Amino acid sequence: SQTIHQWPATLVQPVGSPLSLECTVEGTSNPNLYWYRQAAGRGLQLLFYSVGIGQISSEVPQNLSASRPQDRQFILSSKKLLLSDSGFYLCAWSRGANEKLFFGSGTQLSVL
Amino acid sequence: AQSVTQLGSHVSVSEGALVLLRCNYSSSVPPYLFWYVQYPNQGLQLLLKYTSAATLVKGINDFEAEFKKSETSFHLTKPSAHMSDAAEYFCAVSDRESGGYQKVTFGTGTKLQVIP
């Protein structure tokens, strides 16, 4: 069966510090991978998606970047965090277009 | 462009009462429609998915949703609320012509409170 792992579960970082959130998927190959951010009362905002190794597309301009060094690994990064980067970050995968999304358990990021 | 509107950011029902969570969508092509549930501090889980095979879609935990093209709606219902249904529910729409990736647009969510 397929599983998705996302860590850490919670993170408190000072403004200006770097960020690295990691997501891995097991039990499937060549998944579509996604990073979402969830802000209170605003639903989920798609940040990045990837259809293959090294292929990253950004949905919104921002302080964050993403990388996919391996088929089932998706990393969300920042060189310098801003206060506005605080939020709940969710990694997800799907088998293909218009297939259901499988979500990780999320990372609550607080930038102070 | 596709979009989703969830009416009511908070809904309260009594235990055993009917649950109705509203969702209206807009899409330029026949859409895929989803309902996801999120329990506190967790990721989202799929409740059900509409793919045009049938307008009434049954999901997990006795939830169901009906696709009404004329009303561009996909409301979520459950005949009898349980305390364990307290969570946040998200409606989502996916464009069938998204190509190699799935652009899913989520609603802003509805928090369901179940009163004992």
PDB file of C-alpha atoms in Angstrom:
ATOM      1  CA  SER A   1       0.000   0.000   0.000  1.00  0.00           C
ATOM      2  CA  GLN A   2       1.023   3.572  -0.528  1.00  0.00           C
ATOM      3  CA  THR A   3       2.005   5.902   2.284  1.00  0.00           C
ATOM      4  CA  ILE A   4       3.135   9.487   2.470  1.00  0.00           C
ATOM      5  CA  HIS A   5       5.444  10.805   5.140  1.00  0.00           C
ATOM      6  CA  GLN A   6       5.868  14.455   5.965  1.00  0.00           C
ATOM      7  CA  TRP A   7       8.063  15.963   8.645  1.00  0.00           C
ATOM      8  CA  PRO A   8       8.445  17.672  10.972  1.00  0.00           C
ATOM      9  CA  ALA A   9       4.930  17.913  12.374  1.00  0.00           C
ATOM     10  CA  THR A  10       5.579  21.277  13.985  1.00  0.00           C
ATOM     11  CA  LEU A  11       8.322  23.827  13.519  1.00  0.00           C
ATOM     12  CA  VAL A  12       9.057  27.167  15.107  1.00  0.00           C
ATOM     13  CA  GLN A  13      11.619  29.279  13.279  1.00  0.00           C
ATOM     14  CA  PRO A  14      12.865  32.862  13.642  1.00  0.00           C
ATOM     15  CA  VAL A  15      12.426  35.355  10.837  1.00  0.00           C
ATOM     16  CA  GLY A  16      15.316  35.180   8.395  1.00  0.00           C
ATOM     17  CA  SER A  17      16.213  31.572   9.131  1.00  0.00           C
ATOM     18  CA  PRO A  18      16.209  28.853   6.451  1.00  0.00           C
ATOM     19  CA  LEU A  19      13.537  26.227   5.993  1.00  0.00           C
ATOM     20  CA  SER A  20      13.493  22.651   4.768  1.00  0.00           C
ATOM     21  CA  LEU A  21      10.382  20.497   4.867  1.00  0.00           C
ATOM     22  CA  GLU A  22      10.590  16.996   3.494  1.00  0.00           C
ATOM     23  CA  CYS A  23       7.974  14.709   2.027  1.00  0.00           C
ATOM     24  CA  THR A  24       8.409  11.147   0.826  1.00  0.00           C
ATOM     25  CA  VAL A  25       5.993   8.725  -0.781  1.00  0.00           C
ATOM     26  CA  GLU A  26       6.235   4.960  -0.554  1.00  0.00           C
ATOM     27  CA  GLY A  27       4.560   2.212  -2.509  1.00  0.00           C
ATOM     28  CA  THR A  28       4.155   3.930  -5.844  1.00  0.00           C
ATOM     29  CA  SER A  29       6.332   5.215  -8.636  1.00  0.00           C
ATOM     30  CA  ASN A  30       6.321   8.429 -10.649  1.00  0.00           C
ATOM     31  CA  PRO A  31       3.658  10.153  -8.564  1.00  0.00           C
ATOM     32  CA  ASN A  32       2.525  13.712  -9.113  1.00  0.00           C
ATOM     33  CA  LEU A  33       3.656  15.635  -6.025  1.00  0.00           C
ATOM     34  CA  TYR A  34       2.248  18.818  -4.539  1.00  0.00           C
ATOM     35  CA  TRP A  35       2.907  21.337  -1.783  1.00  0.00           C
ATOM     36  CA  TYR A  36      -0.076  23.207  -0.391  1.00  0.00           C
ATOM     37  CA  ARG A  37      -0.312  25.908   2.260  1.00  0.00           C
ATOM     38  CA  GLN A  38      -3.396  26.228   4.394  1.00  0.00           C
ATOM     39  CA  ALA A  39      -4.156  29.522   6.065  1.00  0.00           C
ATOM     40  CA  ALA A  40      -7.090  29.959   8.408  1.00  0.00           C
ATOM     41  CA  GLY A  41     -10.283  30.733   6.514  1.00  0.00           C
ATOM     42  CA  ARG A  42      -8.565  30.641   3.140  1.00  0.00           C
ATOM     43  CA  GLY A  43      -8.674  27.005   2.105  1.00  0.00           C
ATOM     44  CA  LEU A  44      -5.697  25.340   0.494  1.00  0.00           C
ATOM     45  CA  GLN A  45      -3.363  27.215  -1.783  1.00  0.00           C
ATOM     46  CA  LEU A  46      -1.284  25.228  -4.249  1.00  0.00           C
ATOM     47  CA  LEU A  47       2.346  26.309  -3.984  1.00  0.00           C
ATOM     48  CA  PHE A  48       4.257  23.848  -6.165  1.00  0.00           C
ATOM     49  CA  TYR A  49       3.616  20.734  -8.166  1.00  0.00           C
ATOM     50  CA  SER A  50       5.885  18.227  -9.843  1.00  0.00           C
ATOM     51  CA  VAL A  51       5.204  15.583 -12.475  1.00  0.00           C
ATOM     52  CA  GLY A  52       8.731  14.144 -12.432  1.00  0.00           C
ATOM     53  CA  ILE A  53      12.261  14.349 -11.060  1.00  0.00           C
ATOM     54  CA  GLY A  54      13.634  17.848 -11.404  1.00  0.00           C
ATOM     55  CA  GLN A  55      10.356  19.145 -12.842  1.00  0.00           C
ATOM     56  CA  ILE A  56       8.910  21.833 -10.586  1.00  0.00           C
ATOM     57  CA  SER A  57       6.180  24.300 -11.384  1.00  0.00           C
ATOM     58  CA  SER A  58       5.248  27.185  -9.140  1.00  0.00           C
ATOM     59  CA  GLU A  59       1.720  28.421  -8.837  1.00  0.00           C
ATOM     60  CA  VAL A  60       2.378  31.632  -6.962  1.00  0.00           C
ATOM     61  CA  PRO A  61       5.424  33.897  -6.632  1.00  0.00           C
ATOM     62  CA  GLN A  62       6.772  33.712  -3.130  1.00  0.00           C
ATOM     63  CA  ASN A  63       9.658  33.323  -0.780  1.00  0.00           C
ATOM     64  CA  LEU A  64       9.668  29.549  -1.098  1.00  0.00           C
ATOM     65  CA  SER A  65      11.154  27.022  -3.492  1.00  0.00           C
ATOM     66  CA  ALA A  66      10.712  23.308  -4.083  1.00  0.00           C
ATOM     67  CA  SER A  67      12.900  20.509  -5.326  1.00  0.00           C
ATOM     68  CA  ARG A  68      12.419  16.894  -6.314  1.00  0.00           C
ATOM     69  CA  PRO A  69      15.803  15.195  -6.105  1.00  0.00           C
ATOM     70  CA  GLN A  70      14.322  11.703  -6.275  1.00  0.00           C
ATOM     71  CA  ASP A  71      11.157  10.214  -7.748  1.00  0.00           C
ATOM     72  CA  ARG A  72       9.335  10.006  -4.426  1.00  0.00           C
ATOM     73  CA  GLN A  73      10.933  12.877  -2.521  1.00  0.00           C
ATOM     74  CA  PHE A  74       9.650  16.442  -2.523  1.00  0.00           C
ATOM     75  CA  ILE A  75      11.303  19.210  -0.525  1.00  0.00           C
ATOM     76  CA  LEU A  76      10.012  22.677   0.324  1.00  0.00           C
ATOM     77  CA  SER A  77      12.677  25.247   1.149  1.00  0.00           C
ATOM     78  CA  SER A  78      13.346  28.839   1.926  1.00  0.00           C
ATOM     79  CA  LYS A  79      16.615  30.719   2.340  1.00  0.00           C
ATOM     80  CA  LYS A  80      15.106  33.358   4.625  1.00  0.00           C
ATOM     81  CA  LEU A  81      11.716  32.917   6.248  1.00  0.00           C
ATOM     82  CA  LEU A  82       9.239  35.759   6.525  1.00  0.00           C
ATOM     83  CA  LEU A  83       6.493  36.193   9.106  1.00  0.00           C
ATOM     84  CA  SER A  84       3.968  35.666   6.331  1.00  0.00           C
ATOM     85  CA  ASP A  85       5.360  32.170   5.698  1.00  0.00           C
ATOM     86  CA  SER A  86       3.639  30.916   8.845  1.00  0.00           C
ATOM     87  CA  GLY A  87       0.944  28.374   8.141  1.00  0.00           C
ATOM     88  CA  PHE A  88       0.058  24.729   7.804  1.00  0.00           C
ATOM     89  CA  TYR A  89       1.911  23.054   4.954  1.00  0.00           C
ATOM     90  CA  LEU A  90       0.617  19.936   3.336  1.00  0.00           C
ATOM     91  CA  CYS A  91       2.351  17.592   0.948  1.00  0.00           C
ATOM     92  CA  ALA A  92       0.212  15.472  -1.342  1.00  0.00           C
ATOM     93  CA  TRP A  93       0.526  13.017  -4.174  1.00  0.00           C
ATOM     94  CA  SER A  94      -1.695  11.638  -6.899  1.00  0.00           C
ATOM     95  CA  ARG A  95      -1.391   8.958  -9.562  1.00  0.00           C
ATOM     96  CA  GLY A  96      -2.179  11.354 -12.335  1.00  0.00           C
ATOM     97  CA  ALA A  97      -4.342  14.150 -13.556  1.00  0.00           C
ATOM     98  CA  ASN A  98      -7.776  14.288 -11.934  1.00  0.00           C
ATOM     99  CA  GLU A  99      -7.019  11.429  -9.602  1.00  0.00           C
ATOM    100  CA  LYS A 100      -7.659  11.861  -5.914  1.00  0.00           C
ATOM    101  CA  LEU A 101      -5.039  13.472  -3.745  1.00  0.00           C
ATOM    102  CA  PHE A 102      -3.411  11.654  -0.848  1.00  0.00           C
ATOM    103  CA  PHE A 103      -2.269  14.079   1.813  1.00  0.00           C
ATOM    104  CA  GLY A 104       0.470  13.947   4.371  1.00  0.00           C
ATOM    105  CA  SER A 105      -0.249  14.835   7.975  1.00  0.00           C
ATOM    106  CA  GLY A 106       1.026  18.375   7.573  1.00  0.00           C
ATOM    107  CA  THR A 107       3.601  20.673   9.151  1.00  0.00           C
ATOM    108  CA  GLN A 108       2.540  23.580  11.337  1.00  0.00           C
ATOM    109  CA  LEU A 109       5.148  26.290  10.735  1.00  0.00           C
ATOM    110  CA  SER A 110       5.325  29.283  13.028  1.00  0.00           C
ATOM    111  CA  VAL A 111       7.718  32.056  12.064  1.00  0.00           C
ATOM    112  CA  LEU A 112       8.432  34.395  14.975  1.00  0.00           C
TER     113      LEU A 112
ATOM    114  CA  ALA B   1     -11.047  29.340 -14.677  1.00  0.00           C
ATOM    115  CA  GLN B   2     -12.486  27.044 -12.074  1.00  0.00           C
ATOM    116  CA  SER B   3     -13.609  28.087  -8.604  1.00  0.00           C
ATOM    117  CA  VAL B   4     -15.410  26.724  -5.584  1.00  0.00           C
ATOM    118  CA  THR B   5     -17.647  28.498  -3.096  1.00  0.00           C
ATOM    119  CA  GLN B   6     -18.550  26.933   0.210  1.00  0.00           C
ATOM    120  CA  LEU B   7     -21.441  28.664   1.898  1.00  0.00           C
ATOM    121  CA  GLY B   8     -20.956  28.957   5.623  1.00  0.00           C
ATOM    122  CA  SER B   9     -17.549  28.763   7.259  1.00  0.00           C
ATOM    123  CA  HIS B  10     -19.139  27.217  10.373  1.00  0.00           C
ATOM    124  CA  VAL B  11     -22.099  24.850  10.628  1.00  0.00           C
ATOM    125  CA  SER B  12     -23.524  23.464  13.859  1.00  0.00           C
ATOM    126  CA  VAL B  13     -25.875  20.500  14.049  1.00  0.00           C
ATOM    127  CA  SER B  14     -27.205  18.364  16.862  1.00  0.00           C
ATOM    128  CA  GLU B  15     -26.092  14.779  17.161  1.00  0.00           C
ATOM    129  CA  GLY B  16     -28.451  12.658  15.066  1.00  0.00           C
ATOM    130  CA  ALA B  17     -29.556  15.556  12.875  1.00  0.00           C
ATOM    131  CA  LEU B  18     -29.102  15.940   9.146  1.00  0.00           C
ATOM    132  CA  VAL B  19     -25.788  17.337   7.984  1.00  0.00           C
ATOM    133  CA  LEU B  20     -25.852  19.623   4.924  1.00  0.00           C
ATOM    134  CA  LEU B  21     -22.692  21.352   3.743  1.00  0.00           C
ATOM    135  CA  ARG B  22     -23.058  23.499   0.651  1.00  0.00           C
ATOM    136  CA  CYS B  23     -20.711  23.759  -2.289  1.00  0.00           C
ATOM    137  CA  ASN B  24     -21.119  25.572  -5.582  1.00  0.00           C
ATOM    138  CA  TYR B  25     -18.574  25.402  -8.344  1.00  0.00           C
ATOM    139  CA  SER B  26     -17.749  27.027 -11.612  1.00  0.00           C
ATOM    140  CA  SER B  27     -15.833  25.331 -14.382  1.00  0.00           C
ATOM    141  CA  SER B  28     -15.559  25.862 -18.104  1.00  0.00           C
ATOM    142  CA  VAL B  29     -15.526  22.110 -18.737  1.00  0.00           C
ATOM    143  CA  PRO B  30     -17.253  19.165 -17.033  1.00  0.00           C
ATOM    144  CA  PRO B  31     -15.504  18.972 -13.709  1.00  0.00           C
ATOM    145  CA  TYR B  32     -14.261  16.388 -11.313  1.00  0.00           C
ATOM    146  CA  LEU B  33     -15.594  17.275  -7.867  1.00  0.00           C
ATOM    147  CA  PHE B  34     -14.327  16.168  -4.480  1.00  0.00           C
ATOM    148  CA  TRP B  35     -15.140  16.441  -0.821  1.00  0.00           C
ATOM    149  CA  TYR B  36     -12.277  16.128   1.642  1.00  0.00           C
ATOM    150  CA  VAL B  37     -12.383  16.042   5.444  1.00  0.00           C
ATOM    151  CA  GLN B  38      -9.692  17.347   7.757  1.00  0.00           C
ATOM    152  CA  TYR B  39      -9.480  16.434  11.421  1.00  0.00           C
ATOM    153  CA  PRO B  40      -7.510  18.755  13.730  1.00  0.00           C
ATOM    154  CA  ASN B  41      -3.786  18.906  13.000  1.00  0.00           C
ATOM    155  CA  GLN B  42      -4.027  16.311  10.250  1.00  0.00           C
ATOM    156  CA  GLY B  43      -3.917  16.216   6.501  1.00  0.00           C
ATOM    157  CA  LEU B  44      -6.980  15.902   4.331  1.00  0.00           C
ATOM    158  CA  GLN B  45      -8.744  12.642   3.555  1.00  0.00           C
ATOM    159  CA  LEU B  46     -10.978  12.022   0.583  1.00  0.00           C
ATOM    160  CA  LEU B  47     -14.654  11.548   1.446  1.00  0.00           C
ATOM    161  CA  LEU B  48     -16.005  11.119  -2.065  1.00  0.00           C
ATOM    162  CA  LYS B  49     -15.418  12.011  -5.685  1.00  0.00           C
ATOM    163  CA  TYR B  50     -17.714  12.790  -8.606  1.00  0.00           C
ATOM    164  CA  THR B  51     -16.544  11.619 -12.014  1.00  0.00           C
ATOM    165  CA  SER B  52     -19.788  11.766 -14.061  1.00  0.00           C
ATOM    166  CA  ALA B  53     -20.578   8.067 -13.646  1.00  0.00           C
ATOM    167  CA  ALA B  54     -23.536   8.886 -11.389  1.00  0.00           C
ATOM    168  CA  THR B  55     -24.936  12.136 -10.077  1.00  0.00           C
ATOM    169  CA  LEU B  56     -25.380  10.780  -6.549  1.00  0.00           C
ATOM    170  CA  VAL B  57     -22.048   9.837  -5.075  1.00  0.00           C
ATOM    171  CA  LYS B  58     -21.704   7.811  -1.914  1.00  0.00           C
ATOM    172  CA  GLY B  59     -18.622   8.185   0.224  1.00  0.00           C
ATOM    173  CA  ILE B  60     -17.199   6.940   3.465  1.00  0.00           C
ATOM    174  CA  ASN B  61     -18.935   7.232   6.836  1.00  0.00           C
ATOM    175  CA  ASP B  62     -22.415   7.499   5.234  1.00  0.00           C
ATOM    176  CA  PHE B  63     -21.678  10.793   3.542  1.00  0.00           C
ATOM    177  CA  GLU B  64     -23.013  11.410   0.076  1.00  0.00           C
ATOM    178  CA  ALA B  65     -23.161  14.264  -2.381  1.00  0.00           C
ATOM    179  CA  GLU B  66     -25.344  15.013  -5.353  1.00  0.00           C
ATOM    180  CA  PHE B  67     -24.071  16.672  -8.497  1.00  0.00           C
ATOM    181  CA  LYS B  68     -26.618  19.116  -9.897  1.00  0.00           C
ATOM    182  CA  LYS B  69     -25.410  20.605 -13.133  1.00  0.00           C
ATOM    183  CA  SER B  70     -28.317  23.042 -13.436  1.00  0.00           C
ATOM    184  CA  GLU B  71     -27.480  24.491 -10.029  1.00  0.00           C
ATOM    185  CA  THR B  72     -23.690  24.019 -10.348  1.00  0.00           C
ATOM    186  CA  SER B  73     -23.832  22.493  -6.899  1.00  0.00           C
ATOM    187  CA  PHE B  74     -22.270  19.535  -5.145  1.00  0.00           C
ATOM    188  CA  HIS B  75     -23.674  19.643  -1.610  1.00  0.00           C
ATOM    189  CA  LEU B  76     -22.527  17.133   0.994  1.00  0.00           C
ATOM    190  CA  THR B  77     -25.088  15.413   3.205  1.00  0.00           C
ATOM    191  CA  LYS B  78     -25.289  12.828   5.937  1.00  0.00           C
ATOM    192  CA  PRO B  79     -28.614  11.652   7.376  1.00  0.00           C
ATOM    193  CA  SER B  80     -27.508  11.501  11.006  1.00  0.00           C
ATOM    194  CA  ALA B  81     -24.571  13.373  12.498  1.00  0.00           C
ATOM    195  CA  HIS B  82     -22.164  11.666  14.878  1.00  0.00           C
ATOM    196  CA  MET B  83     -19.848  13.386  17.320  1.00  0.00           C
ATOM    197  CA  SER B  84     -16.927  11.962  15.340  1.00  0.00           C
ATOM    198  CA  ASP B  85     -18.033  13.952  12.276  1.00  0.00           C
ATOM    199  CA  ALA B  86     -16.802  17.183  13.849  1.00  0.00           C
ATOM    200  CA  ALA B  87     -14.088  18.342  11.471  1.00  0.00           C
ATOM    201  CA  GLU B  88     -13.435  20.761   8.640  1.00  0.00           C
ATOM    202  CA  TYR B  89     -14.780  19.857   5.226  1.00  0.00           C
ATOM    203  CA  PHE B  90     -13.415  21.060   1.915  1.00  0.00           C
ATOM    204  CA  CYS B  91     -15.058  20.984  -1.460  1.00  0.00           C
ATOM    205  CA  ALA B  92     -12.704  20.894  -4.440  1.00  0.00           C
ATOM    206  CA  VAL B  93     -12.950  21.029  -8.222  1.00  0.00           C
ATOM    207  CA  SER B  94     -10.498  19.660 -10.739  1.00  0.00           C
ATOM    208  CA  ASP B  95     -10.321  20.588 -14.388  1.00  0.00           C
ATOM    209  CA  ARG B  96     -10.634  17.552 -16.631  1.00  0.00           C
ATOM    210  CA  GLU B  97      -8.303  19.132 -19.170  1.00  0.00           C
ATOM    211  CA  SER B  98      -5.410  19.814 -16.836  1.00  0.00           C
ATOM    212  CA  GLY B  99      -3.013  17.728 -18.843  1.00  0.00           C
ATOM    213  CA  GLY B 100      -0.169  16.145 -16.957  1.00  0.00           C
ATOM    214  CA  TYR B 101      -0.939  17.615 -13.602  1.00  0.00           C
ATOM    215  CA  GLN B 102      -3.981  18.095 -11.509  1.00  0.00           C
ATOM    216  CA  LYS B 103      -4.924  21.670 -10.796  1.00  0.00           C
ATOM    217  CA  VAL B 104      -7.329  21.310  -7.920  1.00  0.00           C
ATOM    218  CA  THR B 105      -9.058  24.355  -6.549  1.00  0.00           C
ATOM    219  CA  PHE B 106     -10.246  24.077  -2.972  1.00  0.00           C
ATOM    220  CA  GLY B 107     -13.008  25.937  -1.229  1.00  0.00           C
ATOM    221  CA  THR B 108     -12.287  27.842   1.962  1.00  0.00           C
ATOM    222  CA  GLY B 109     -13.688  25.061   4.106  1.00  0.00           C
ATOM    223  CA  THR B 110     -16.647  24.567   6.461  1.00  0.00           C
ATOM    224  CA  LYS B 111     -16.099  23.660  10.070  1.00  0.00           C
ATOM    225  CA  LEU B 112     -18.762  21.274  11.302  1.00  0.00           C
ATOM    226  CA  GLN B 113     -19.626  21.298  14.972  1.00  0.00           C
ATOM    227  CA  VAL B 114     -21.763  18.485  16.362  1.00  0.00           C
ATOM    228  CA  ILE B 115     -23.650  19.310  19.522  1.00  0.00           C
ATOM    229  CA  PRO B 116     -24.474  16.434  21.881  1.00  0.00           C
TER     230      PRO B 116
END
